[in-house]
Amino acid sequence: TALMFAAKYGRQHVVRYLLDEAGADVAVRMRDESSAFDWAVLGGDIPTMELLANHPRVELRAMNRFGCAAVQWAASAGKVDTLRWLQDQGLDLSHVNGAKHGAVMKAAWKGHDDALRWLLLSPEGPRL
């Protein structure tokens, strides 16, 4: 949807317009059941993530049909700031999807060594 693409690319002003003025439905999901919030997490723009997270119809702990939660999206993108933000929101960074892929697997698969170091070794991280 337009909302999902605006969220993915961190176009906060467009996300706000679509929600507040154009009547976009934040609860609409893709065929895999991913949401606009998932796409915002993949893009890693924290103000856009916060905008969506504060919407009453957004569930931060929702999963797509494969069992991927926000943590899988964040780890796939490899952005430590996004992972840290999710941790600060109280999300479980040890969540494993239906294929047994967790944050460590997704970050390693995509070659994100900074994210791996934070997830595994940083005193500020979850030390998975």
PDB file of C-alpha atoms in Angstrom:
ATOM      1  CA  THR A   1       0.000   0.000   0.000  1.00  0.00           C
ATOM      2  CA  ALA A   2       1.032   3.626  -0.265  1.00  0.00           C
ATOM      3  CA  LEU A   3       1.192   3.758   3.522  1.00  0.00           C
ATOM      4  CA  MET A   4       3.607   0.827   3.653  1.00  0.00           C
ATOM      5  CA  PHE A   5       5.956   2.280   1.074  1.00  0.00           C
ATOM      6  CA  ALA A   6       5.923   5.704   2.720  1.00  0.00           C
ATOM      7  CA  ALA A   7       6.683   3.983   6.038  1.00  0.00           C
ATOM      8  CA  LYS A   8       9.507   1.902   4.572  1.00  0.00           C
ATOM      9  CA  TYR A   9      11.238   4.931   3.108  1.00  0.00           C
ATOM     10  CA  GLY A  10      10.805   7.090   6.211  1.00  0.00           C
ATOM     11  CA  ARG A  11       8.445   9.596   4.639  1.00  0.00           C
ATOM     12  CA  GLN A  12       6.915  10.575   7.957  1.00  0.00           C
ATOM     13  CA  HIS A  13       5.014  13.547   6.531  1.00  0.00           C
ATOM     14  CA  VAL A  14       3.416  11.285   3.912  1.00  0.00           C
ATOM     15  CA  VAL A  15       2.551   8.645   6.526  1.00  0.00           C
ATOM     16  CA  ARG A  16       0.932  11.339   8.675  1.00  0.00           C
ATOM     17  CA  TYR A  17      -1.016  12.709   5.676  1.00  0.00           C
ATOM     18  CA  LEU A  18      -2.208   9.249   4.636  1.00  0.00           C
ATOM     19  CA  LEU A  19      -3.390   8.445   8.162  1.00  0.00           C
ATOM     20  CA  ASP A  20      -4.793  11.810   9.224  1.00  0.00           C
ATOM     21  CA  GLU A  21      -6.224  13.223   6.016  1.00  0.00           C
ATOM     22  CA  ALA A  22      -6.495  10.550   3.337  1.00  0.00           C
ATOM     23  CA  GLY A  23      -8.077   7.916   5.572  1.00  0.00           C
ATOM     24  CA  ALA A  24      -5.514   5.162   5.018  1.00  0.00           C
ATOM     25  CA  ASP A  25      -6.258   2.049   7.049  1.00  0.00           C
ATOM     26  CA  VAL A  26      -3.218   1.292   9.216  1.00  0.00           C
ATOM     27  CA  ALA A  27      -4.584  -2.214   9.872  1.00  0.00           C
ATOM     28  CA  VAL A  28      -4.351  -3.317   6.218  1.00  0.00           C
ATOM     29  CA  ARG A  29      -1.855  -6.127   5.729  1.00  0.00           C
ATOM     30  CA  MET A  30       0.045  -7.553   2.782  1.00  0.00           C
ATOM     31  CA  ARG A  31      -0.529 -11.150   1.598  1.00  0.00           C
ATOM     32  CA  ASP A  32       2.145 -12.308   4.047  1.00  0.00           C
ATOM     33  CA  GLU A  33       0.290 -10.354   6.763  1.00  0.00           C
ATOM     34  CA  SER A  34       3.079  -7.788   7.152  1.00  0.00           C
ATOM     35  CA  SER A  35       1.991  -4.349   8.293  1.00  0.00           C
ATOM     36  CA  ALA A  36       2.973  -0.742   7.733  1.00  0.00           C
ATOM     37  CA  PHE A  37       4.790  -0.890  11.076  1.00  0.00           C
ATOM     38  CA  ASP A  38       6.844  -3.874   9.836  1.00  0.00           C
ATOM     39  CA  TRP A  39       7.807  -1.899   6.754  1.00  0.00           C
ATOM     40  CA  ALA A  40       8.750   1.113   8.882  1.00  0.00           C
ATOM     41  CA  VAL A  41      10.989  -1.130  10.998  1.00  0.00           C
ATOM     42  CA  LEU A  42      12.618  -2.502   7.842  1.00  0.00           C
ATOM     43  CA  GLY A  43      13.307   1.061   6.707  1.00  0.00           C
ATOM     44  CA  GLY A  44      14.636   2.005  10.126  1.00  0.00           C
ATOM     45  CA  ASP A  45      13.366   5.575  10.359  1.00  0.00           C
ATOM     46  CA  ILE A  46      12.668   5.867  14.075  1.00  0.00           C
ATOM     47  CA  PRO A  47      10.348   8.928  13.893  1.00  0.00           C
ATOM     48  CA  THR A  48       8.179   7.030  11.382  1.00  0.00           C
ATOM     49  CA  MET A  49       8.260   3.933  13.587  1.00  0.00           C
ATOM     50  CA  GLU A  50       7.210   6.054  16.577  1.00  0.00           C
ATOM     51  CA  LEU A  51       4.391   7.687  14.623  1.00  0.00           C
ATOM     52  CA  LEU A  52       2.959   4.297  13.715  1.00  0.00           C
ATOM     53  CA  ALA A  53       3.665   2.757  17.129  1.00  0.00           C
ATOM     54  CA  ASN A  54       1.570   5.487  18.748  1.00  0.00           C
ATOM     55  CA  HIS A  55      -1.431   4.726  16.552  1.00  0.00           C
ATOM     56  CA  PRO A  56      -4.112   2.889  18.562  1.00  0.00           C
ATOM     57  CA  ARG A  57      -4.624   0.234  15.864  1.00  0.00           C
ATOM     58  CA  VAL A  58      -0.943  -0.745  15.563  1.00  0.00           C
ATOM     59  CA  GLU A  59       0.193  -3.812  17.485  1.00  0.00           C
ATOM     60  CA  LEU A  60       3.961  -3.766  17.994  1.00  0.00           C
ATOM     61  CA  ARG A  61       4.066  -7.491  18.772  1.00  0.00           C
ATOM     62  CA  ALA A  62       2.114  -8.613  15.707  1.00  0.00           C
ATOM     63  CA  MET A  63       3.568 -11.277  13.439  1.00  0.00           C
ATOM     64  CA  ASN A  64       3.199 -12.050   9.763  1.00  0.00           C
ATOM     65  CA  ARG A  65       2.055 -15.471   8.538  1.00  0.00           C
ATOM     66  CA  PHE A  66       5.607 -16.819   8.823  1.00  0.00           C
ATOM     67  CA  GLY A  67       5.843 -15.795  12.464  1.00  0.00           C
ATOM     68  CA  CYS A  68       8.173 -12.878  11.751  1.00  0.00           C
ATOM     69  CA  ALA A  69       7.861 -10.058  14.259  1.00  0.00           C
ATOM     70  CA  ALA A  70       9.423  -6.604  14.180  1.00  0.00           C
ATOM     71  CA  VAL A  71      12.702  -8.060  15.449  1.00  0.00           C
ATOM     72  CA  GLN A  72      13.151 -10.148  12.280  1.00  0.00           C
ATOM     73  CA  TRP A  73      12.529  -7.100  10.112  1.00  0.00           C
ATOM     74  CA  ALA A  74      14.989  -5.000  12.118  1.00  0.00           C
ATOM     75  CA  ALA A  75      17.706  -7.656  12.128  1.00  0.00           C
ATOM     76  CA  SER A  76      17.303  -8.178   8.374  1.00  0.00           C
ATOM     77  CA  ALA A  77      17.937  -4.468   7.880  1.00  0.00           C
ATOM     78  CA  GLY A  78      20.896  -4.576  10.262  1.00  0.00           C
ATOM     79  CA  LYS A  79      20.233  -1.235  11.916  1.00  0.00           C
ATOM     80  CA  VAL A  80      21.378  -1.283  15.539  1.00  0.00           C
ATOM     81  CA  ASP A  81      19.405   1.877  16.369  1.00  0.00           C
ATOM     82  CA  THR A  82      16.217   0.134  15.248  1.00  0.00           C
ATOM     83  CA  LEU A  83      16.995  -2.964  17.296  1.00  0.00           C
ATOM     84  CA  ARG A  84      17.784  -0.789  20.310  1.00  0.00           C
ATOM     85  CA  TRP A  85      14.492   1.104  19.875  1.00  0.00           C
ATOM     86  CA  LEU A  86      12.543  -2.168  19.748  1.00  0.00           C
ATOM     87  CA  GLN A  87      14.303  -3.359  22.883  1.00  0.00           C
ATOM     88  CA  ASP A  88      13.432  -0.062  24.596  1.00  0.00           C
ATOM     89  CA  GLN A  89       9.772  -0.670  23.699  1.00  0.00           C
ATOM     90  CA  GLY A  90       9.922  -3.981  25.559  1.00  0.00           C
ATOM     91  CA  LEU A  91       9.873  -6.260  22.530  1.00  0.00           C
ATOM     92  CA  ASP A  92      11.456  -9.685  22.878  1.00  0.00           C
ATOM     93  CA  LEU A  93      14.578  -9.701  20.711  1.00  0.00           C
ATOM     94  CA  SER A  94      14.944 -13.459  21.228  1.00  0.00           C
ATOM     95  CA  HIS A  95      11.716 -14.135  19.267  1.00  0.00           C
ATOM     96  CA  VAL A  96      12.102 -16.951  16.722  1.00  0.00           C
ATOM     97  CA  ASN A  97       9.782 -17.280  13.714  1.00  0.00           C
ATOM     98  CA  GLY A  98       8.178 -20.414  12.271  1.00  0.00           C
ATOM     99  CA  ALA A  99      11.331 -21.282  10.300  1.00  0.00           C
ATOM    100  CA  LYS A 100      13.399 -21.037  13.510  1.00  0.00           C
ATOM    101  CA  HIS A 101      14.982 -17.751  12.404  1.00  0.00           C
ATOM    102  CA  GLY A 102      15.709 -15.235  15.139  1.00  0.00           C
ATOM    103  CA  ALA A 103      17.457 -11.890  15.069  1.00  0.00           C
ATOM    104  CA  VAL A 104      20.921 -13.464  15.054  1.00  0.00           C
ATOM    105  CA  MET A 105      20.067 -15.696  12.078  1.00  0.00           C
ATOM    106  CA  LYS A 106      18.559 -12.803  10.091  1.00  0.00           C
ATOM    107  CA  ALA A 107      21.471 -10.442  10.804  1.00  0.00           C
ATOM    108  CA  ALA A 108      24.038 -13.125   9.912  1.00  0.00           C
ATOM    109  CA  TRP A 109      22.165 -14.122   6.755  1.00  0.00           C
ATOM    110  CA  LYS A 110      22.247 -10.519   5.544  1.00  0.00           C
ATOM    111  CA  GLY A 111      25.859  -9.936   6.622  1.00  0.00           C
ATOM    112  CA  HIS A 112      25.160  -7.289   9.255  1.00  0.00           C
ATOM    113  CA  ASP A 113      28.146  -7.682  11.568  1.00  0.00           C
ATOM    114  CA  ASP A 114      27.423  -4.489  13.560  1.00  0.00           C
ATOM    115  CA  ALA A 115      23.968  -5.811  14.390  1.00  0.00           C
ATOM    116  CA  LEU A 116      25.431  -9.206  15.270  1.00  0.00           C
ATOM    117  CA  ARG A 117      27.959  -7.667  17.625  1.00  0.00           C
ATOM    118  CA  TRP A 118      25.233  -5.650  19.330  1.00  0.00           C
ATOM    119  CA  LEU A 119      22.836  -8.611  19.592  1.00  0.00           C
ATOM    120  CA  LEU A 120      25.472 -11.034  20.874  1.00  0.00           C
ATOM    121  CA  LEU A 121      28.120  -9.068  22.738  1.00  0.00           C
ATOM    122  CA  SER A 122      27.112  -5.529  23.638  1.00  0.00           C
ATOM    123  CA  PRO A 123      26.344  -4.916  27.315  1.00  0.00           C
ATOM    124  CA  GLU A 124      23.497  -2.675  26.075  1.00  0.00           C
ATOM    125  CA  GLY A 125      22.087  -5.400  23.822  1.00  0.00           C
ATOM    126  CA  PRO A 126      20.144  -8.550  24.624  1.00  0.00           C
ATOM    127  CA  ARG A 127      23.273 -10.760  24.570  1.00  0.00           C
ATOM    128  CA  LEU A 128      21.489 -13.536  22.716  1.00  0.00           C
TER     129      LEU A 128
END
